[in-house]
Short mmCIF file of C-alpha atoms in Angstrom, two decimals:
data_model
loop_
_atom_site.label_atom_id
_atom_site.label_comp_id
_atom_site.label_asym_id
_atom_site.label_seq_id
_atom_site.Cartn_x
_atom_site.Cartn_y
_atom_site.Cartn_z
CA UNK A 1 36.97 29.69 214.28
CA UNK A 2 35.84 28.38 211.24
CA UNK A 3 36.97 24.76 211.72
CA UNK A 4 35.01 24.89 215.36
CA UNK A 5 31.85 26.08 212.93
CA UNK A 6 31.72 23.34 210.69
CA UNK A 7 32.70 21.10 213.55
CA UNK A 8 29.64 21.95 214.98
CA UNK A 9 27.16 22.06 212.54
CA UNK A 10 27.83 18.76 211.72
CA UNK A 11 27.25 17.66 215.06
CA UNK A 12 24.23 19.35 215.15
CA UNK A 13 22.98 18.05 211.68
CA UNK A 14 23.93 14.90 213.31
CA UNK A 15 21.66 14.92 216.18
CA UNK A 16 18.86 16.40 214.65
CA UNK A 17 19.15 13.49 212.67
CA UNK A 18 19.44 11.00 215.50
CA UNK A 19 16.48 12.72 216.74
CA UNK A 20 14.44 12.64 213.31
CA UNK A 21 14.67 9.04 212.66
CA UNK A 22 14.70 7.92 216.56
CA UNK A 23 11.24 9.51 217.30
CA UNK A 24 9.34 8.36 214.27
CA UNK A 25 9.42 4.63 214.01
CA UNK A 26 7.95 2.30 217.12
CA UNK A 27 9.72 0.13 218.02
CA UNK A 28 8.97 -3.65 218.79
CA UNK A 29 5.38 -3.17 219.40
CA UNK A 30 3.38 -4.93 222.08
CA UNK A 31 -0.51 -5.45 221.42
CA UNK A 32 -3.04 -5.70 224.18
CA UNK A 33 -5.90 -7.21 222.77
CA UNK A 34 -9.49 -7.82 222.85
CA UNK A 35 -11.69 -9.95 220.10
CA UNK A 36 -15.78 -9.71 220.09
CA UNK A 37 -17.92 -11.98 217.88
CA UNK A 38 -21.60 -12.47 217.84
CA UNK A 39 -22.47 -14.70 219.98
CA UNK A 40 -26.50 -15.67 219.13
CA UNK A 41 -26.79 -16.56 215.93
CA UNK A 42 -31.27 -16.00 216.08
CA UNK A 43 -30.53 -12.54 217.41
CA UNK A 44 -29.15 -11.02 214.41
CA UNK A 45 -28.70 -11.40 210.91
CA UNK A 46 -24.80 -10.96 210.30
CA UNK A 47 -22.12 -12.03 212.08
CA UNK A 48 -20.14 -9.21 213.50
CA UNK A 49 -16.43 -8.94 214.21
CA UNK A 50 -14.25 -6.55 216.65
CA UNK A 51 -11.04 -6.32 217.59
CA UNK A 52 -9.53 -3.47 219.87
CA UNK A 53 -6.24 -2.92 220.62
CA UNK A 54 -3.50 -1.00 222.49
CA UNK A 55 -0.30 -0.69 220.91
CA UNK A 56 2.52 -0.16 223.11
CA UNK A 57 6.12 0.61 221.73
CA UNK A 58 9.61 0.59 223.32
CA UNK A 59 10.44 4.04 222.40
CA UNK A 60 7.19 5.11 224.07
CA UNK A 61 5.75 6.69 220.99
CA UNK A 62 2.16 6.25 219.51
CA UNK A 63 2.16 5.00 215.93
CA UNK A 64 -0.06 7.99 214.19
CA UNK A 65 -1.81 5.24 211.88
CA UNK A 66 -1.96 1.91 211.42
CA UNK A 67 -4.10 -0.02 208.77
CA UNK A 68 -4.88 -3.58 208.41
CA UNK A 69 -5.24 -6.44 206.13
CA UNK A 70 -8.57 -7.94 206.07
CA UNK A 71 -8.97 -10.64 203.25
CA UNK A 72 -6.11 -8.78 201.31
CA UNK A 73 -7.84 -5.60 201.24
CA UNK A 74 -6.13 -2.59 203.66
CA UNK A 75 -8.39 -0.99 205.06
CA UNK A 76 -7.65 2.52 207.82
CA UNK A 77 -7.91 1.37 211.32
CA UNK A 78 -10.48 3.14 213.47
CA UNK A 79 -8.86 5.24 216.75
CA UNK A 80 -11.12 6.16 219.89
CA UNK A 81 -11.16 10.00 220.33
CA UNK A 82 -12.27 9.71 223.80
CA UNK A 83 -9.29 7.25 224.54
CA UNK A 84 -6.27 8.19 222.67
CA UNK A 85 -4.09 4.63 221.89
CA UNK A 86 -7.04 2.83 221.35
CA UNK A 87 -7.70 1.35 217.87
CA UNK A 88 -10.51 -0.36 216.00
CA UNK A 89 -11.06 -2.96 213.54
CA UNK A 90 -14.41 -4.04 212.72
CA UNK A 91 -16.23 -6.47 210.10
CA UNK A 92 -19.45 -7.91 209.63
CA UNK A 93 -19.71 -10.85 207.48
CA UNK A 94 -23.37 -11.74 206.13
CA UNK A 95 -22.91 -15.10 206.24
CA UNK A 96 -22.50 -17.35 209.77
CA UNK A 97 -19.24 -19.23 208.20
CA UNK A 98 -16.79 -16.61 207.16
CA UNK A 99 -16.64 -15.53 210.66
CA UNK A 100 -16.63 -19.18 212.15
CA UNK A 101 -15.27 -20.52 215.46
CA UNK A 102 -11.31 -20.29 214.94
CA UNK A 103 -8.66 -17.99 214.78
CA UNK A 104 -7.63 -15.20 211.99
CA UNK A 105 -4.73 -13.39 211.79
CA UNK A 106 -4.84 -9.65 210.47
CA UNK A 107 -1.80 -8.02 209.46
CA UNK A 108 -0.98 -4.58 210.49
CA UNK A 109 0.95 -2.24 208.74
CA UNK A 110 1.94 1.63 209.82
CA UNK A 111 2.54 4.56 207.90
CA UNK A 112 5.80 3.44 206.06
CA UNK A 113 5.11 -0.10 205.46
CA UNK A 114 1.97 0.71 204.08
CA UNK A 115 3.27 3.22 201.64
CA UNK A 116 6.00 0.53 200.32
CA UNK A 117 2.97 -1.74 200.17
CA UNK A 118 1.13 0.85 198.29
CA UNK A 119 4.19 1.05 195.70
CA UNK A 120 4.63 -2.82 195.54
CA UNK A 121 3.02 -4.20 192.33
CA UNK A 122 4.18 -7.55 191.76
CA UNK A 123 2.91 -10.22 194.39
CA UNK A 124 6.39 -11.36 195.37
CA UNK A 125 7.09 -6.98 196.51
CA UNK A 126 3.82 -7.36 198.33
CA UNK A 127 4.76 -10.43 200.52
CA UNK A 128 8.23 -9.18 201.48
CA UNK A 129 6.89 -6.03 202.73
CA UNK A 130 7.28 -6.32 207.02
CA UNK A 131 4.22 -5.73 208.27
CA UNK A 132 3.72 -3.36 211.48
CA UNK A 133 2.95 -6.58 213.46
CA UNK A 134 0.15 -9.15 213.00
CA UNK A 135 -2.86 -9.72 215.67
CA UNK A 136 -5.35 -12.27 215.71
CA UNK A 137 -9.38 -12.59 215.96
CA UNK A 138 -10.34 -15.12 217.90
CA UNK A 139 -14.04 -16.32 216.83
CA UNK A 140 -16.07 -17.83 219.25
CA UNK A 141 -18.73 -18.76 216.24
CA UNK A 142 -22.21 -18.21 216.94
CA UNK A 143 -24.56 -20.39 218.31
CA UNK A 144 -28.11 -21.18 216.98
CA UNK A 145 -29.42 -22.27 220.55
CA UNK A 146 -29.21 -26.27 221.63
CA UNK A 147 -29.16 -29.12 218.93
CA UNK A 148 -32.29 -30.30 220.96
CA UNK A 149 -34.94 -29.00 221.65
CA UNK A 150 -35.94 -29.62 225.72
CA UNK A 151 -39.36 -30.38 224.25
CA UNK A 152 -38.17 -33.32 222.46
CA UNK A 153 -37.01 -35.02 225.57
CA UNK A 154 -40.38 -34.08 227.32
CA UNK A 155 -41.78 -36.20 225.10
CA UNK A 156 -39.50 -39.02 224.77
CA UNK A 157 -39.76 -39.12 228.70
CA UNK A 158 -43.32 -39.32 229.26
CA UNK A 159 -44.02 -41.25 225.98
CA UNK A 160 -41.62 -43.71 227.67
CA UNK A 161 -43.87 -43.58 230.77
CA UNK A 162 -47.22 -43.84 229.15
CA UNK A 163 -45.57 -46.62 227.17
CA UNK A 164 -44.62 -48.58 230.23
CA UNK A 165 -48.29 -48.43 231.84
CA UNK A 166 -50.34 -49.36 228.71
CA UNK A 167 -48.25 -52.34 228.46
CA UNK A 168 -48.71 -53.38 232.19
CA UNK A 169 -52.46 -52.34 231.81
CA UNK A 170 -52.85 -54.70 228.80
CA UNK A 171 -51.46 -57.64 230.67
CA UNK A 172 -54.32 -56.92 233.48
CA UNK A 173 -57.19 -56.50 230.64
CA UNK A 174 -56.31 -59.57 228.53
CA UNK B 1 -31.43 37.17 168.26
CA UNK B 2 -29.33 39.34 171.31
CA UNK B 3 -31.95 38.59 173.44
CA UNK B 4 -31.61 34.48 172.45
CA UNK B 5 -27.82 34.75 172.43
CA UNK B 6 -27.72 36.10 175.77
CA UNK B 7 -29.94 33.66 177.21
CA UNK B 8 -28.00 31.02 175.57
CA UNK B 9 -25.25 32.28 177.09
CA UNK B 10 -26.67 32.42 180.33
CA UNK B 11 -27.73 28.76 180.16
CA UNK B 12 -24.32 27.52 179.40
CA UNK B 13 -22.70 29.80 182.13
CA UNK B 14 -24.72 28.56 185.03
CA UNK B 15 -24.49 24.53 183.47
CA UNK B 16 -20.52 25.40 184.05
CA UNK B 17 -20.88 26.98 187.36
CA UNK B 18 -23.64 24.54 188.87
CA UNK B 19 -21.82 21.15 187.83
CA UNK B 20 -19.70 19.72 190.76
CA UNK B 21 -16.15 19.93 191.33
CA UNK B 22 -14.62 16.93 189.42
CA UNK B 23 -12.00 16.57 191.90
CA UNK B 24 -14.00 16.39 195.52
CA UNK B 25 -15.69 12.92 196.72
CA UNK B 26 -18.36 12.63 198.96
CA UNK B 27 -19.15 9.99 201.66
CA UNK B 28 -22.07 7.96 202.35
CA UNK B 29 -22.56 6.97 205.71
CA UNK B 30 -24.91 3.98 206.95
CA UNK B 31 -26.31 3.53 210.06
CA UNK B 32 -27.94 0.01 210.51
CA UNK B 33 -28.71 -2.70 212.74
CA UNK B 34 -27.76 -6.13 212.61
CA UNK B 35 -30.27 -7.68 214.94
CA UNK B 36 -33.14 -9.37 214.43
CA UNK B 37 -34.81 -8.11 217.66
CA UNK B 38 -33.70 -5.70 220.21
CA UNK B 39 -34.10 -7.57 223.64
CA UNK B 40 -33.22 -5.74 227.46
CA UNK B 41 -30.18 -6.60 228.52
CA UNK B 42 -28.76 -8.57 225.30
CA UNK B 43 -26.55 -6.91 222.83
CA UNK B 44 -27.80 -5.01 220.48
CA UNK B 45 -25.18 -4.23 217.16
CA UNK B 46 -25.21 -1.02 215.17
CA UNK B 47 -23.10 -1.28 211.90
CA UNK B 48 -21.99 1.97 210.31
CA UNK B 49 -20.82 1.34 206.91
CA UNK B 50 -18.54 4.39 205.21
CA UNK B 51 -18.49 4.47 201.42
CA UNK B 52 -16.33 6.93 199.39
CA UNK B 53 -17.91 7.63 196.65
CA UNK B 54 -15.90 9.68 193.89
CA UNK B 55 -12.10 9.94 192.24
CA UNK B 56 -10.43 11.26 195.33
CA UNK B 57 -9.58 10.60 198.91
CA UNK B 58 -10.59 12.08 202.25
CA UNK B 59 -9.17 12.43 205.32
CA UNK B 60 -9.67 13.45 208.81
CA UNK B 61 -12.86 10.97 209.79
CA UNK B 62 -15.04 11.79 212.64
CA UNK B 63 -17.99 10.04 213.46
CA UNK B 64 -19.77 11.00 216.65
CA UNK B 65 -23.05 8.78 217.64
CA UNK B 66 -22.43 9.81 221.23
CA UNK B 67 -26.11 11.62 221.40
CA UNK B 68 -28.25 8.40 219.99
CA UNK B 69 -27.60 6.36 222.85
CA UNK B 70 -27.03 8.09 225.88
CA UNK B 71 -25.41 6.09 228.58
CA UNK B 72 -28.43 6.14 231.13
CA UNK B 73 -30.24 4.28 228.50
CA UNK B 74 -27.40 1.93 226.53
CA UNK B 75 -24.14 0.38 228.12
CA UNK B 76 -21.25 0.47 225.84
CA UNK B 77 -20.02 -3.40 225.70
CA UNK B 78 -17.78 -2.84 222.49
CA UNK B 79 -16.50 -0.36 220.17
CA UNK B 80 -16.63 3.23 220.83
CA UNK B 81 -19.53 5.66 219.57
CA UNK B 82 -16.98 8.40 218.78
CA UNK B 83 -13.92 6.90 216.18
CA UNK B 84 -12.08 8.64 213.52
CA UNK B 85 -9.82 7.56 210.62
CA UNK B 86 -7.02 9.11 208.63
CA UNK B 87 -7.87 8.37 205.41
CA UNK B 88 -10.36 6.72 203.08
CA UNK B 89 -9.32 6.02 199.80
CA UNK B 90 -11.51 6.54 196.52
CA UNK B 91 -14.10 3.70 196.16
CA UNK B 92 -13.36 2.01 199.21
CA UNK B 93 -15.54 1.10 201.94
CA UNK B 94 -14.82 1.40 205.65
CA UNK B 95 -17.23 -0.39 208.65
CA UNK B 96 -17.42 0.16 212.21
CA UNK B 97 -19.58 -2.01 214.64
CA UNK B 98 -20.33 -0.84 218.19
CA UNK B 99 -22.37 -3.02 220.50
CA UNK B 100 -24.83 -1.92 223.24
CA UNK B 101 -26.95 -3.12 225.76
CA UNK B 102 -30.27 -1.83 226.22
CA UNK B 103 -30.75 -0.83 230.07
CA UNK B 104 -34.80 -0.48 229.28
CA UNK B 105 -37.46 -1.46 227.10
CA UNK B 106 -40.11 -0.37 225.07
CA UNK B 107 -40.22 2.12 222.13
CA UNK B 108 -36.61 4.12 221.84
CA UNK B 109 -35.81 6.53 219.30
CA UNK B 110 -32.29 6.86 217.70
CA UNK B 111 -31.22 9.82 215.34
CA UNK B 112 -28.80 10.04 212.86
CA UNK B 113 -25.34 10.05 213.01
CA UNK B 114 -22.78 13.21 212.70
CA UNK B 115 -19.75 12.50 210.48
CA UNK B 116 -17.17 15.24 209.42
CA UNK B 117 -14.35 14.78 206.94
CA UNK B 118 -11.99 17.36 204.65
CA UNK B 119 -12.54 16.63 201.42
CA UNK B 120 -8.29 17.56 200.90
CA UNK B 121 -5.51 17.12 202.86
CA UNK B 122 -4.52 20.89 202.56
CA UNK B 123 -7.61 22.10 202.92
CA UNK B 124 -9.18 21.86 206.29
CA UNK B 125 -12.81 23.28 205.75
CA UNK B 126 -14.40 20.79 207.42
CA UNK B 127 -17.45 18.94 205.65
CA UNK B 128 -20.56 18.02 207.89
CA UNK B 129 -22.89 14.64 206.57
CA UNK B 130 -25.42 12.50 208.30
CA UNK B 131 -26.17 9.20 208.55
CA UNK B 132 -29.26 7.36 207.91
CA UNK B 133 -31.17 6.60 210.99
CA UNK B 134 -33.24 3.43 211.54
CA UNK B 135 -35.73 5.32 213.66
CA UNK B 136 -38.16 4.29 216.38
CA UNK B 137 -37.05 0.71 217.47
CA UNK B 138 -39.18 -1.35 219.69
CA UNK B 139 -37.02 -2.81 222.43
CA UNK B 140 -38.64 -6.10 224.11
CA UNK B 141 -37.96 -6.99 227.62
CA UNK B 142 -36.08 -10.03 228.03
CA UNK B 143 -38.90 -12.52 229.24
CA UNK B 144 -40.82 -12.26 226.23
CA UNK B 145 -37.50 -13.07 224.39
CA UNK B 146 -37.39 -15.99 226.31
CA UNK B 147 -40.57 -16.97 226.01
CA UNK B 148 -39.98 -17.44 222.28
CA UNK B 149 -36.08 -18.64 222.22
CA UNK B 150 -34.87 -19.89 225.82
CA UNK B 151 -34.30 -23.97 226.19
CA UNK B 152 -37.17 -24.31 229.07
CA UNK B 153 -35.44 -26.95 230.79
CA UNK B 154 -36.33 -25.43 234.16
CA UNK B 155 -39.74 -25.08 233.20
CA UNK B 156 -39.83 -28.53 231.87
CA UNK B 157 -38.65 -30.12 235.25
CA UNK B 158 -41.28 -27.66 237.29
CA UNK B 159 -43.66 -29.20 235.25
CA UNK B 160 -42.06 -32.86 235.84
CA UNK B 161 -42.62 -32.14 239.67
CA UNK B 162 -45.73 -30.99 239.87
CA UNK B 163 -47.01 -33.78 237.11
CA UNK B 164 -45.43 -36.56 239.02
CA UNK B 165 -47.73 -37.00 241.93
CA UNK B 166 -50.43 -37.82 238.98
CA UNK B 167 -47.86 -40.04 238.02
CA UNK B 168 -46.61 -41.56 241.24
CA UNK B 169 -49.39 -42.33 243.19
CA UNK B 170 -51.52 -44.68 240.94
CA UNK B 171 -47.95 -46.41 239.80
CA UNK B 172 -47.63 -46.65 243.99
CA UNK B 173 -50.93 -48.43 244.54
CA UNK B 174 -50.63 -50.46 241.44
CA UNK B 175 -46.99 -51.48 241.98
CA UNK B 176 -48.35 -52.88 245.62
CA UNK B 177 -51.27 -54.52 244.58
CA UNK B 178 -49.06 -56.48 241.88
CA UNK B 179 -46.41 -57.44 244.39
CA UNK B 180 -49.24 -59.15 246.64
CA UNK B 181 -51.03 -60.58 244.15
CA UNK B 182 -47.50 -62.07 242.53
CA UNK B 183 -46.48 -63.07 246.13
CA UNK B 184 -50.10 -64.84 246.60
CA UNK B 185 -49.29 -67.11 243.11
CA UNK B 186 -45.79 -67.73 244.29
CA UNK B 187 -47.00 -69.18 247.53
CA UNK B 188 -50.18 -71.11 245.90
CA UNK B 189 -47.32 -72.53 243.49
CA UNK B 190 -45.18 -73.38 246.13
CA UNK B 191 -48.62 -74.81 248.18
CA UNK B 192 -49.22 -76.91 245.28
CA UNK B 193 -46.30 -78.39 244.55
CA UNK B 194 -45.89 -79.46 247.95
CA UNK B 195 -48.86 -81.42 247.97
#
């Protein structure tokens, strides 16, 4: 009687730890993606940055938060509360070429990696911390309108013209 | 003298009772625009900037802008007008950018926006703070934006076509007068030589 006992609460303290550690942690994460930049650069005065994202796991579960490196500072990712699964991570950068055309990677980190990073100190702890998983922003840069103005081939077009006919005109008047 | 003592007494009673909590922080919340101009039917950015000001951290961020831009009036093209966050640390900043579209022009009004936090993690009272508000805005309809900023190629090669009759016709007349005059000295040339 009493060997079936223990027998059993250690199978029970077993799976209840199976079940502990299995449901917390996502695993292998997927991101859906989607990057905004400004796009008109005369519009607006900053240059503004957005990326949204889905995370999906393996295990099916929702990570509860996730925070991200931007420029080595971590900074709390924003979540929809209209659409659960949905998170944000904005930026606005004042001037035109920190948020030019190209790629950046941000680094995402969940609850536990971002407690070990929070208890790293020297560099070397920092770096070896795994992130969550990384995600990129893909700048389209902003544009300031055409190099040219259409004005300035208006004119070099019918300067051109009246060009041509002064210089017949003066072979008729001489 | 009991009369002074007590209102001494009083004074330093009600300095200790009306300072602040040391230990509770308080966030700032920003509501601003990034644009230059608001045009119909081009985005139109709204930064809100978060700033924790004070020793400790907050948690439980929700900020709801849902009622400043109704969605007969604004199309959502990115972000989301209703986002929270888990945590803000002490002295740290947070910013969240949501794009719109206007649907109309003219004068619009915005209000603030509503932003609840708990200023503890055990303690859920919930704390209520606005943001600033940037007020009436004018919003202009998209021609007069392109009056100022739009290439004008199309209206440059309208212009080209209806110019180019002034253009055309005189060249026309003088390009056939010249080729019969030219072919006149050719053949007097010609009539001369053979002679």
């Amino acid at each position: 009687m009493f060997r079936l006992l223990s027998m059993l609460s250690t199978i029970l303290a077993f799976l209840t730890l199976i079940i502990l550690t299995a449901g917390q942690n996502c695993e292998s994460p997927q991101f859906k993606v989607t990057t905004y930049s400004t796009q008109d650069a005369r519009l607006t005065t900053e240059s503004a940055a957005q990326l949204e994202f889905t995370v999906k796991c393996k295990n099916g579960k929702q990570p509860s938060n996730l925070y991200a490196d931007i420029n080595g500072q971590i900074i709390p990712c924003a979540q929809s509360v209209s659409s659960p699964g949905k998170y944000y991570i904005s930026g606005s950068a004042a001037t035109p070429k920190q948020l030019a055309r190209g790629r950046i990677s941000v680094k995402l980190y969940d609850d536990d990696s971002y407690s070990a990073l929070r208890k790293a100190r020297a560099d070397d702890a920092v770096k070896a911390v795994k992130p969550f998983g990384e995600v990129e922003l893909i700048c389209s840069g902003a544009s300031y309108g055409p190099w040219l103005p259409s004005e300035f081939f208006a004119v070099i077009v019918f300067g051109a013209i009246w060009w041509i006919a002064y210089r017949e005109r003066s072979k008729i008047l001489v | 003298m009991f009369f002074e003592r007590s209102v001494v007494f009083l004074a330093i009673l009600s300095v200790a009772l009306g300072q602040t909590d040391d230990e509770e922080s308080f966030l700032f919340v920003t509501k601003q625009t990034i644009n230059r101009f608001l045009v119909q039917n081009k985005e139109f950015t709204i930064k809100y900037g978060l700033y924790n000001s004070g020793p400790t951290t907050v948690y439980n961020i929700h900020l709801n802008d849902a009622h400043s831009f109704p969605a007969d009036q604004y199309e959502l093209l990115v972000g989301t007008l209703s986002a929270k966050w888990e945590r803000l640390n002490a002295g740290t900043n947070l910013t969240h950018i949501v794009v719109l579209k206007p649907k109309q022009s003219g004068i619009s009004n915005s209000t603030y926006a509503i932003v609840t936090y708990q200023k503890s993690e055990k303690n859920t009272d919930v704390q209520k703070t606005y943001s600033s508000e940037f007020g009436d805005v004018y919003i202009m309809t998209s021609r007069e934006y392109d009056r100022r900023f739009s290439s004008h190629i199309i209206d440059w090669l309208l212009f080209t076509a209806m110019a180019s009759p002034c253009i055309v016709f005189p060249f026309f007349l003088w390009f056939k007068s010249k080729s019969k005059y030219e072919a006149l000295v050719t053949k007097e040339k010609s009539s001369k030589k053979a002679q």
